[in-house]
Coordinates of C-alpha atoms and ligand atoms in Angstrom, one line a residue:
M27 CA -12.6 3.1 15.6
S28 CA -11.0 5.4 13.1
L29 CA -10.3 4.3 9.6
T30 CA -6.6 4.7 10.1
D31 CA -6.6 2.0 12.9
L32 CA -7.7 -0.7 10.6
T33 CA -5.4 -3.4 9.3
I34 CA -5.2 -4.1 5.6
H35 CA -7.5 -7.1 5.8
E36 CA -10.0 -5.2 7.9
L37 CA -10.0 -2.2 5.6
H38 CA -10.3 -4.5 2.6
E39 CA -13.5 -6.0 4.0
R40 CA -15.1 -2.6 4.4
L41 CA -13.9 -1.6 0.9
V42 CA -15.4 -4.6 -0.9
R43 CA -18.7 -4.2 1.0
R44 CA -18.6 -0.5 -0.1
E45 CA -19.0 0.7 3.4
V46 CA -16.1 3.0 2.9
S47 CA -14.3 4.2 -0.2
S48 CA -10.6 4.2 -0.9
V49 CA -10.9 8.0 -1.4
E50 CA -12.2 8.3 2.2
A51 CA -9.5 6.0 3.6
T52 CA -6.8 7.9 1.7
R53 CA -8.2 11.3 2.9
A54 CA -8.1 9.9 6.5
Y55 CA -4.5 8.9 6.1
L56 CA -3.5 12.3 4.5
E57 CA -5.2 14.1 7.5
R58 CA -3.4 11.8 10.0
I59 CA -0.1 12.6 8.3
A60 CA -0.8 16.3 8.4
A61 CA -1.7 16.0 12.1
V62 CA 1.2 14.0 13.4
D63 CA 4.1 14.1 11.0
E64 CA 5.5 17.3 12.2
R65 CA 6.3 15.4 15.4
I66 CA 7.3 12.1 13.8
N67 CA 9.1 13.1 10.6
A68 CA 8.3 9.7 8.9
F69 CA 7.7 11.2 5.5
I70 CA 10.2 12.8 3.1
T71 CA 7.6 13.3 0.4
V72 CA 3.8 13.1 0.6
D73 CA 2.1 12.7 -2.8
A74 CA -1.5 13.7 -1.9
E75 CA -2.5 14.4 -5.5
G76 CA -1.2 11.1 -6.8
A77 CA -2.6 9.2 -3.9
L78 CA -6.1 10.6 -4.4
R79 CA -6.0 9.8 -8.1
Q80 CA -5.0 6.2 -7.4
A81 CA -7.8 6.0 -4.8
E82 CA -10.3 7.1 -7.4
A83 CA -9.1 4.5 -9.8
A84 CA -9.2 1.9 -7.0
D85 CA -12.8 2.8 -6.2
R86 CA -13.8 2.3 -9.8
R87 CA -12.1 -1.1 -9.7
L88 CA -13.9 -2.0 -6.5
A89 CA -17.2 -0.9 -7.8
A90 CA -16.7 -3.2 -10.8
G91 CA -16.1 -6.1 -8.3
K92 CA -12.5 -6.5 -9.5
G93 CA -10.6 -5.4 -6.3
G94 CA -7.9 -7.7 -4.8
A95 CA -6.5 -7.7 -1.3
L96 CA -4.6 -4.5 -1.7
T97 CA -6.9 -2.5 -4.0
G98 CA -7.6 0.9 -2.5
I99 CA -5.3 0.3 0.5
P100 CA -3.2 3.4 1.4
L101 CA 0.5 2.3 1.7
A102 CA 3.8 4.1 1.7
L103 CA 7.3 3.2 0.6
K104 CA 10.8 3.7 2.1
D105 CA 12.5 6.4 0.0
I106 CA 14.9 3.8 -1.4
F107 CA 12.3 2.5 -3.8
V108 CA 12.4 4.1 -7.2
T109 CA 9.0 5.6 -8.1
E110 CA 8.1 7.1 -11.4
G111 CA 7.5 10.9 -11.2
V112 CA 7.8 10.9 -7.4
R113 CA 11.0 12.2 -5.9
T114 CA 13.3 9.5 -4.6
T115 CA 16.1 10.7 -2.3
C116 CA 17.4 7.7 -0.3
A117 CA 17.5 10.3 2.4
S118 CA 20.7 11.7 0.8
K119 CA 21.6 15.2 -0.3
I120 CA 23.2 13.7 -3.3
L121 CA 19.8 12.6 -4.6
Q122 CA 17.6 15.4 -3.1
N123 CA 16.1 16.4 -6.5
F124 CA 16.1 13.1 -8.2
I125 CA 12.8 12.3 -9.9
P126 CA 13.0 8.7 -11.4
P127 CA 11.7 8.1 -14.9
Y128 CA 10.4 4.6 -14.0
D129 CA 8.8 2.5 -11.3
G130 CA 10.9 -0.2 -9.7
A131 CA 9.4 -3.7 -9.2
A132 CA 7.9 -2.9 -5.7
A133 CA 6.0 0.2 -6.8
A134 CA 5.0 -1.4 -10.1
R135 CA 3.6 -4.5 -8.4
L136 CA 1.7 -2.5 -5.7
K137 CA 0.2 -0.2 -8.4
E138 CA -0.9 -3.2 -10.4
A139 CA -2.6 -4.6 -7.3
G140 CA -4.4 -1.3 -7.0
A141 CA -2.8 0.0 -3.9
V142 CA -2.6 3.7 -3.1
L143 CA 0.9 5.1 -2.6
L144 CA 0.8 8.0 -0.1
G145 CA 4.4 8.9 -0.3
K146 CA 8.0 8.2 0.5
L147 CA 9.4 7.5 3.9
N148 CA 12.4 8.7 5.8
M149 CA 15.3 6.4 6.4
D150 CA 19.0 6.4 7.2
E151 CA 21.0 7.8 4.2
F152 CA 21.5 5.0 1.7
A153 CA 20.1 2.6 4.4
M154 CA 23.2 2.9 6.5
G155 CA 22.3 3.1 10.1
S156 CA 20.3 1.7 13.0
S157 CA 18.6 4.8 14.3
N158 CA 17.4 6.9 11.4
E159 CA 19.6 9.6 12.6
N160 CA 21.8 9.5 9.5
S161 CA 19.1 11.1 7.3
A162 CA 19.7 14.3 5.3
F163 CA 16.0 15.0 6.2
G164 CA 16.4 14.9 9.9
A165 CA 15.8 12.1 12.5
V166 CA 12.5 10.2 12.8
K167 CA 11.0 10.1 16.3
N168 CA 9.6 6.9 17.9
P169 CA 5.8 7.2 18.1
W170 CA 5.9 5.4 21.5
N171 CA 8.3 8.0 23.0
L172 CA 9.3 11.1 21.0
Q173 CA 12.7 11.2 22.8
C174 CA 13.7 7.8 21.4
V175 CA 14.8 6.7 18.0
P176 CA 12.5 4.5 15.9
G177 CA 15.4 2.2 14.8
G178 CA 16.8 2.1 11.3
S179 CA 17.4 2.2 8.6
S180 CA 13.7 1.8 7.8
G181 CA 12.8 4.0 10.7
G182 CA 10.2 6.1 8.7
S183 CA 8.5 2.9 7.5
A184 CA 8.2 1.5 11.0
A185 CA 7.1 4.8 12.6
A186 CA 4.5 5.4 9.9
V187 CA 2.8 2.1 10.6
A188 CA 2.9 2.6 14.4
A189 CA 1.7 6.2 14.2
R190 CA -1.2 5.2 11.8
Q191 CA 0.2 7.2 8.9
A192 CA -0.1 4.3 6.4
A193 CA -1.9 1.0 6.6
A194 CA 1.4 -0.7 5.9
T195 CA 4.8 0.0 4.3
L196 CA 7.7 -1.6 2.6
G197 CA 11.2 -1.4 3.9
T198 CA 14.5 -3.0 3.0
D199 CA 16.8 -5.0 5.2
T200 CA 20.5 -5.5 4.6
G201 CA 21.6 -6.2 8.2
G202 CA 18.4 -5.7 10.1
S203 CA 16.8 -2.6 8.7
I204 CA 13.3 -4.0 8.6
R205 CA 13.3 -6.1 11.8
Q206 CA 15.1 -3.8 14.2
P207 CA 12.9 -0.7 13.5
A208 CA 9.8 -3.0 13.5
A209 CA 10.8 -4.2 17.0
H210 CA 11.5 -0.6 18.3
C211 CA 8.1 0.6 17.0
G212 CA 6.0 -2.4 17.9
V213 CA 5.0 -3.5 14.4
V214 CA 5.5 -6.7 12.4
G215 CA 8.4 -6.7 9.9
L216 CA 9.6 -9.5 7.6
K217 CA 12.9 -9.9 5.8
P218 CA 12.3 -12.5 3.1
T219 CA 14.9 -14.9 1.8
Y220 CA 17.5 -13.4 -0.5
G221 CA 16.1 -13.8 -4.0
R222 CA 12.4 -14.0 -2.9
V223 CA 11.5 -10.4 -3.8
S224 CA 12.9 -8.4 -6.7
R225 CA 15.4 -5.7 -6.0
Y226 CA 14.8 -4.0 -9.4
G227 CA 14.5 -0.3 -8.7
V228 CA 15.8 -0.5 -5.1
I229 CA 18.7 1.8 -4.7
A230 CA 21.6 -0.5 -4.0
Y231 CA 23.5 -0.5 -0.7
A232 CA 25.0 -4.0 -0.4
S233 CA 23.7 -6.1 -3.3
S234 CA 24.4 -9.5 -1.9
L235 CA 22.5 -8.7 1.3
D236 CA 19.7 -6.3 0.4
Q237 CA 16.1 -7.6 0.5
V238 CA 12.7 -5.9 0.3
G239 CA 10.0 -6.7 2.9
P240 CA 6.7 -5.7 4.5
M241 CA 6.1 -3.7 7.7
T242 CA 2.6 -4.1 9.0
R243 CA 0.2 -4.0 12.0
D244 CA -0.2 -7.8 12.2
V245 CA 1.0 -11.1 10.7
E246 CA -1.9 -11.5 8.3
D247 CA -1.1 -8.2 6.7
C248 CA 2.5 -9.2 6.5
A249 CA 1.5 -12.4 4.5
L250 CA -0.7 -10.3 2.2
L251 CA 1.9 -7.7 1.4
L252 CA 4.6 -10.3 0.9
Q253 CA 2.3 -12.1 -1.5
A254 CA 2.0 -8.9 -3.6
V255 CA 5.7 -8.4 -4.0
A256 CA 7.3 -11.9 -3.9
G257 CA 8.2 -13.8 -7.1
H258 CA 10.6 -14.0 -9.9
D259 CA 11.5 -10.9 -11.9
P260 CA 13.6 -11.1 -15.0
A261 CA 14.9 -7.6 -14.3
D262 CA 16.7 -8.8 -11.1
S263 CA 19.1 -11.6 -11.9
T264 CA 19.3 -12.6 -8.2
S265 CA 15.5 -13.1 -7.9
V266 CA 14.8 -16.8 -7.7
D267 CA 12.4 -18.5 -10.0
T268 CA 10.6 -20.8 -7.5
P269 CA 6.8 -20.8 -7.1
V270 CA 5.4 -18.4 -4.6
P271 CA 3.2 -20.2 -2.0
D272 CA -0.1 -18.9 -0.8
Y273 CA 1.2 -17.2 2.4
R274 CA -2.2 -16.4 3.9
A275 CA -3.2 -20.1 3.5
A276 CA -0.2 -21.0 5.7
L277 CA -1.7 -19.2 8.7
G278 CA -3.8 -20.8 11.3
G279 CA -3.5 -23.6 13.8
D280 CA -1.3 -24.2 16.8
L281 CA 2.4 -25.1 17.1
K282 CA 2.1 -28.8 17.6
G283 CA 5.1 -30.6 16.1
V284 CA 7.0 -27.3 15.4
R285 CA 10.5 -27.5 16.7
V286 CA 11.5 -24.0 18.0
G287 CA 15.3 -23.6 18.4
L288 CA 16.9 -21.3 20.8
P289 CA 20.5 -20.3 19.7
R290 CA 22.6 -20.4 22.8
E291 CA 24.8 -17.5 21.5
Y292 CA 21.8 -15.1 21.4
F293 CA 21.0 -15.3 25.1
I294 CA 24.1 -13.6 26.4
E295 CA 25.2 -11.2 29.0
G296 CA 24.5 -7.7 27.9
L297 CA 21.0 -8.5 26.8
D298 CA 18.7 -5.9 28.3
S299 CA 16.7 -7.4 31.2
D300 CA 13.3 -6.2 29.8
V301 CA 14.1 -7.7 26.4
K302 CA 15.2 -11.0 28.0
E303 CA 12.0 -11.2 30.2
A304 CA 9.7 -10.5 27.2
V305 CA 11.5 -13.1 25.0
M306 CA 11.4 -15.7 27.8
G307 CA 7.7 -15.1 28.1
A308 CA 7.3 -15.7 24.4
I309 CA 9.1 -19.0 24.7
T310 CA 6.6 -20.1 27.4
V311 CA 3.7 -19.1 25.1
C312 CA 5.2 -21.1 22.2
R313 CA 5.6 -24.1 24.5
E314 CA 2.0 -23.8 25.7
L315 CA 0.9 -23.7 22.0
G316 CA 2.5 -27.1 21.5
A317 CA 6.0 -26.2 20.2
E318 CA 8.9 -28.4 21.1
I319 CA 11.7 -26.1 22.5
V320 CA 15.3 -27.2 21.6
E321 CA 18.6 -25.6 22.2
V322 CA 20.8 -25.0 19.1
S323 CA 24.2 -23.4 18.5
L324 CA 25.3 -20.8 15.9
P325 CA 29.0 -20.9 16.9
H326 CA 30.3 -18.2 14.5
T327 CA 27.9 -15.5 15.8
E328 CA 30.6 -13.5 17.4
Y329 CA 32.2 -12.8 14.0
A330 CA 29.1 -11.7 12.2
V331 CA 29.2 -8.0 12.8
A332 CA 32.8 -7.7 11.7
C333 CA 32.2 -9.9 8.7
Y334 CA 29.1 -7.8 7.8
Y335 CA 31.0 -4.5 8.0
L336 CA 33.6 -5.8 5.5
V337 CA 31.2 -7.3 3.0
A338 CA 28.6 -4.5 3.2
T339 CA 31.0 -1.6 3.0
A340 CA 32.9 -3.3 0.2
E341 CA 29.7 -3.6 -1.9
A342 CA 28.6 -0.1 -0.9
S343 CA 31.8 1.5 -1.9
S344 CA 31.3 0.0 -5.4
N345 CA 27.6 0.7 -5.6
L346 CA 28.0 4.3 -4.5
A347 CA 30.7 5.0 -7.1
R348 CA 27.9 5.9 -9.5
Y349 CA 27.1 9.2 -7.7
D350 CA 29.6 11.4 -9.4
G351 CA 27.6 14.5 -10.2
V352 CA 27.5 13.6 -13.9
R353 CA 24.3 11.6 -14.6
Y354 CA 22.0 12.6 -11.8
G355 CA 21.9 14.0 -8.4
L356 CA 23.8 16.9 -6.9
R357 CA 26.6 18.5 -8.9
V358 CA 29.1 21.0 -7.5
D359 CA 31.0 22.3 -10.4
E360 CA 33.3 25.3 -10.1
G361 CA 34.8 24.9 -13.6
K362 CA 38.0 23.5 -12.3
G363 CA 37.9 20.2 -14.2
L364 CA 36.2 16.8 -14.0
L365 CA 38.1 15.4 -11.0
D366 CA 37.4 18.5 -9.0
M367 CA 33.7 18.3 -9.8
Y368 CA 33.6 14.6 -8.8
M369 CA 35.3 15.3 -5.5
K370 CA 33.3 18.4 -4.6
S371 CA 30.0 16.8 -5.6
R372 CA 30.6 13.7 -3.5
A373 CA 32.0 15.7 -0.6
A374 CA 28.9 17.9 -0.5
G375 CA 26.4 15.2 -1.3
F376 CA 27.2 12.3 1.1
G377 CA 26.8 12.4 4.9
A378 CA 29.5 11.4 7.4
E379 CA 28.4 7.8 7.9
V380 CA 28.2 7.2 4.1
K381 CA 31.7 8.6 3.7
R382 CA 32.9 6.4 6.5
R383 CA 31.5 3.3 4.8
I384 CA 32.9 4.2 1.4
M385 CA 36.3 4.6 3.0
L386 CA 36.1 1.3 4.9
G387 CA 34.9 -0.6 1.9
T388 CA 37.5 0.9 -0.5
Y389 CA 40.2 -0.1 2.0
A390 CA 38.9 -3.6 2.3
L391 CA 38.9 -4.1 -1.4
S392 CA 42.3 -2.4 -2.1
S393 CA 45.1 -4.5 -3.5
G394 CA 47.2 -5.9 -0.6
Y395 CA 44.3 -5.9 1.8
Y396 CA 41.7 -7.7 -0.3
D397 CA 42.8 -11.2 0.8
A398 CA 43.2 -10.2 4.5
Y399 CA 39.8 -8.5 4.7
Y400 CA 37.3 -9.0 1.9
L401 CA 38.2 -12.6 1.0
K402 CA 38.5 -13.6 4.7
A403 CA 35.1 -12.1 5.3
Q404 CA 33.6 -14.1 2.5
K405 CA 34.9 -17.3 4.1
V406 CA 33.5 -16.4 7.5
R407 CA 30.2 -15.7 5.8
T408 CA 30.2 -19.3 4.5
L409 CA 30.8 -20.5 8.0
I410 CA 27.9 -18.4 9.3
R411 CA 25.6 -19.8 6.6
R412 CA 26.6 -23.3 7.5
D413 CA 25.8 -22.7 11.2
F414 CA 22.2 -21.9 10.2
L415 CA 21.9 -24.9 8.0
E416 CA 23.0 -27.1 10.8
A417 CA 20.7 -25.5 13.3
F418 CA 17.8 -26.1 10.9
E419 CA 18.5 -29.8 11.1
K420 CA 17.3 -29.7 14.7
A421 CA 14.8 -26.9 14.5
D422 CA 12.1 -25.6 12.1
V423 CA 12.3 -22.1 13.3
L424 CA 14.8 -20.2 15.5
L425 CA 13.5 -17.9 18.2
T426 CA 15.7 -14.9 19.4
P427 CA 15.5 -11.3 20.5
V428 CA 15.6 -8.8 17.6
A429 CA 18.0 -6.4 19.3
P430 CA 19.9 -6.4 22.6
T431 CA 17.9 -3.3 23.8
T432 CA 14.7 -1.5 23.2
A433 CA 14.6 1.9 21.4
F434 CA 17.4 4.1 22.7
G435 CA 17.4 7.8 23.2
L436 CA 18.0 10.2 20.3
G437 CA 21.7 11.1 20.2
E438 CA 22.6 8.3 22.6
K439 CA 24.8 6.3 20.2
T440 CA 25.7 8.8 17.5
A441 CA 29.1 9.5 18.9
D442 CA 30.2 5.9 18.9
P443 CA 29.7 4.0 15.6
L444 CA 30.7 0.7 17.1
Q445 CA 27.9 0.9 19.7
M446 CA 25.5 1.6 16.9
Y447 CA 26.8 -1.3 14.8
L448 CA 26.3 -3.7 17.7
S449 CA 22.6 -3.0 17.9
D450 CA 22.3 -5.3 14.8
I451 CA 24.1 -8.3 16.3
F452 CA 21.1 -10.6 16.2
T453 CA 19.8 -9.6 12.8
I454 CA 23.0 -9.3 10.7
P455 CA 23.8 -13.1 10.7
V456 CA 20.5 -13.8 9.0
N457 CA 21.4 -11.6 6.0
L458 CA 24.8 -13.1 5.8
A459 CA 23.1 -16.5 5.7
G460 CA 20.6 -15.3 3.1
S461 CA 17.7 -16.7 5.2
C462 CA 14.4 -15.2 6.2
A463 CA 13.3 -13.8 9.5
L464 CA 10.3 -12.0 11.0
S465 CA 10.1 -9.5 13.9
L466 CA 6.9 -9.1 15.9
P467 CA 5.9 -7.5 19.2
C468 CA 6.3 -9.7 22.3
G469 CA 6.0 -7.2 25.2
F470 CA 6.6 -3.8 26.5
T471 CA 9.0 -2.3 29.0
P472 CA 7.6 -0.7 32.2
S473 CA 8.1 2.7 30.5
G474 CA 6.0 1.6 27.5
L475 CA 8.5 0.8 24.8
P476 CA 7.9 -2.2 22.6
V477 CA 10.1 -5.3 22.6
G478 CA 10.5 -7.4 19.4
L479 CA 10.7 -11.2 19.0
Q480 CA 12.7 -12.6 16.0
L481 CA 11.7 -15.8 14.3
V482 CA 14.2 -17.1 11.8
G483 CA 13.3 -19.6 9.1
R484 CA 15.1 -21.8 6.6
P485 CA 15.8 -20.3 3.1
F486 CA 12.3 -20.0 1.5
G487 CA 10.7 -20.9 4.8
E488 CA 8.6 -17.8 5.0
E489 CA 5.4 -19.9 5.5
T490 CA 6.8 -21.5 8.6
I491 CA 7.8 -18.3 10.3
L492 CA 4.5 -16.6 9.3
R493 CA 2.5 -19.5 10.7
T494 CA 4.5 -19.6 14.0
A495 CA 4.2 -15.8 14.3
H496 CA 0.5 -15.9 13.6
A497 CA -0.1 -18.6 16.3
Y498 CA 1.9 -16.6 18.8
E499 CA 0.1 -13.3 17.9
Q500 CA -3.4 -14.9 18.2
A501 CA -2.4 -16.1 21.7
T502 CA -1.3 -12.6 22.8
D503 CA -2.5 -9.0 22.3
W504 CA 0.7 -6.9 22.1
H505 CA -0.1 -6.1 18.5
R506 CA -3.3 -4.4 19.5
R507 CA -1.6 -1.7 21.6
V508 CA -1.6 1.6 19.9
A509 CA 1.2 4.2 20.2
P510 CA 0.2 7.2 22.3
I511 CA 0.9 9.8 19.6
Ligands
LIG6 N1 22.3 -1.1 10.6 C1 22.9 -1.8 9.6 C2 23.8 -0.9 8.8 O1 24.0 0.2 9.2 C3 21.9 -2.5 8.7 C4 21.3 -1.5 7.8 C5 20.3 -2.2 6.8 O2 19.8 -3.3 7.0 N2 20.1 -1.5 5.7 O3 24.4 -1.3 7.8

């Protein structure tokens, strides 16, 4: 078995026993990136020098017997996380030469834990997209089939884990951007409860929805990586000051006494038959593990996508106002005055989808339309949130598909934004409700594409979904399949 095939916890054991060094593991990953990334395009920036320096420091720490769960583990970050001295582009031309002067919370916590940061991962520009085709650095290819998308917006983060280019990665999820690419690439992805992980130093898309989370090879790694980044941060006023449980300690055991809810509205026509079959199989496994299966209803599901595209674009139009060519990023200045410079910089710097969202959001917030669109959407959001709270009176965890289809072909949905938006129909409601949810592999199509299973938890119910996912994972072996790249 190659070093790059090990999970975080497996590599950790070898590191603390000094059977392998962090420098060796880091070199193995750098070689793997060099060998496959021309075909995958998961990385925007590889920081080989920085990574090897961090690995040497980790080896000293391990030699002193002071290594923790992540010390010396080669990881990579979506290019939305601000990293000191390492270019951070958000996959946009407008930030293509931006080198941040500080580390955001995610990079800082991982560095404190002694992790090695291999580099920055491709994504949809400003995290807007479901296929990673909206990147100024080119599309990412799915390691299971290079003609297919990896999902988005954390497509590089998912593909890198599947293609063994990093032991694990961090992504962000505003409407499904961790869970949907995790499903399409056959890895585990967790969107924590809003407020669980600091957003300090995460380039903002839609601030009331954005959350940071792990993308890993298995559920145990997911618990470990969440542990490292979860917790209150005074630098993010929306991060919640509640104790962080021991997530790994929550794993183990069967599902006796766990009430698994199936939301009626998520098992609809239009659901791909391969997806349906795999998810049905997962329900059977959960029942055999002792879970009680109950039907629940989330009656406002049909309004979620429309509601999301008002709230998210409104927030995005405001967040993206800061890219004006003045303080950082691209500037196109032909000496024709300030307004001209603003317009030309933004016209040249933003891609088509980002411009579409800025226009939609600006419209929804404009006087005369605000009440009809933005305010209405906020009210619908409350109804969606209530749906979940009611469902959680009958169930401890909800089980659903992650997406209506498996990974689709490159270029298949780029001409029709609405089709693209609908691929997040099962993930978006969870962000609107502010709850947590996990995606893990639950099968493969006959042509070899992975299918994802979504487990949704109560707010701050990460332990329950991790435990449920772990029990399911231990009873199956989907997570052991390796992409053919
Ligand atoms: N695909 C959704 C969008 O385009 C969600 C993206 C995300 O979660 N960042 O907005």
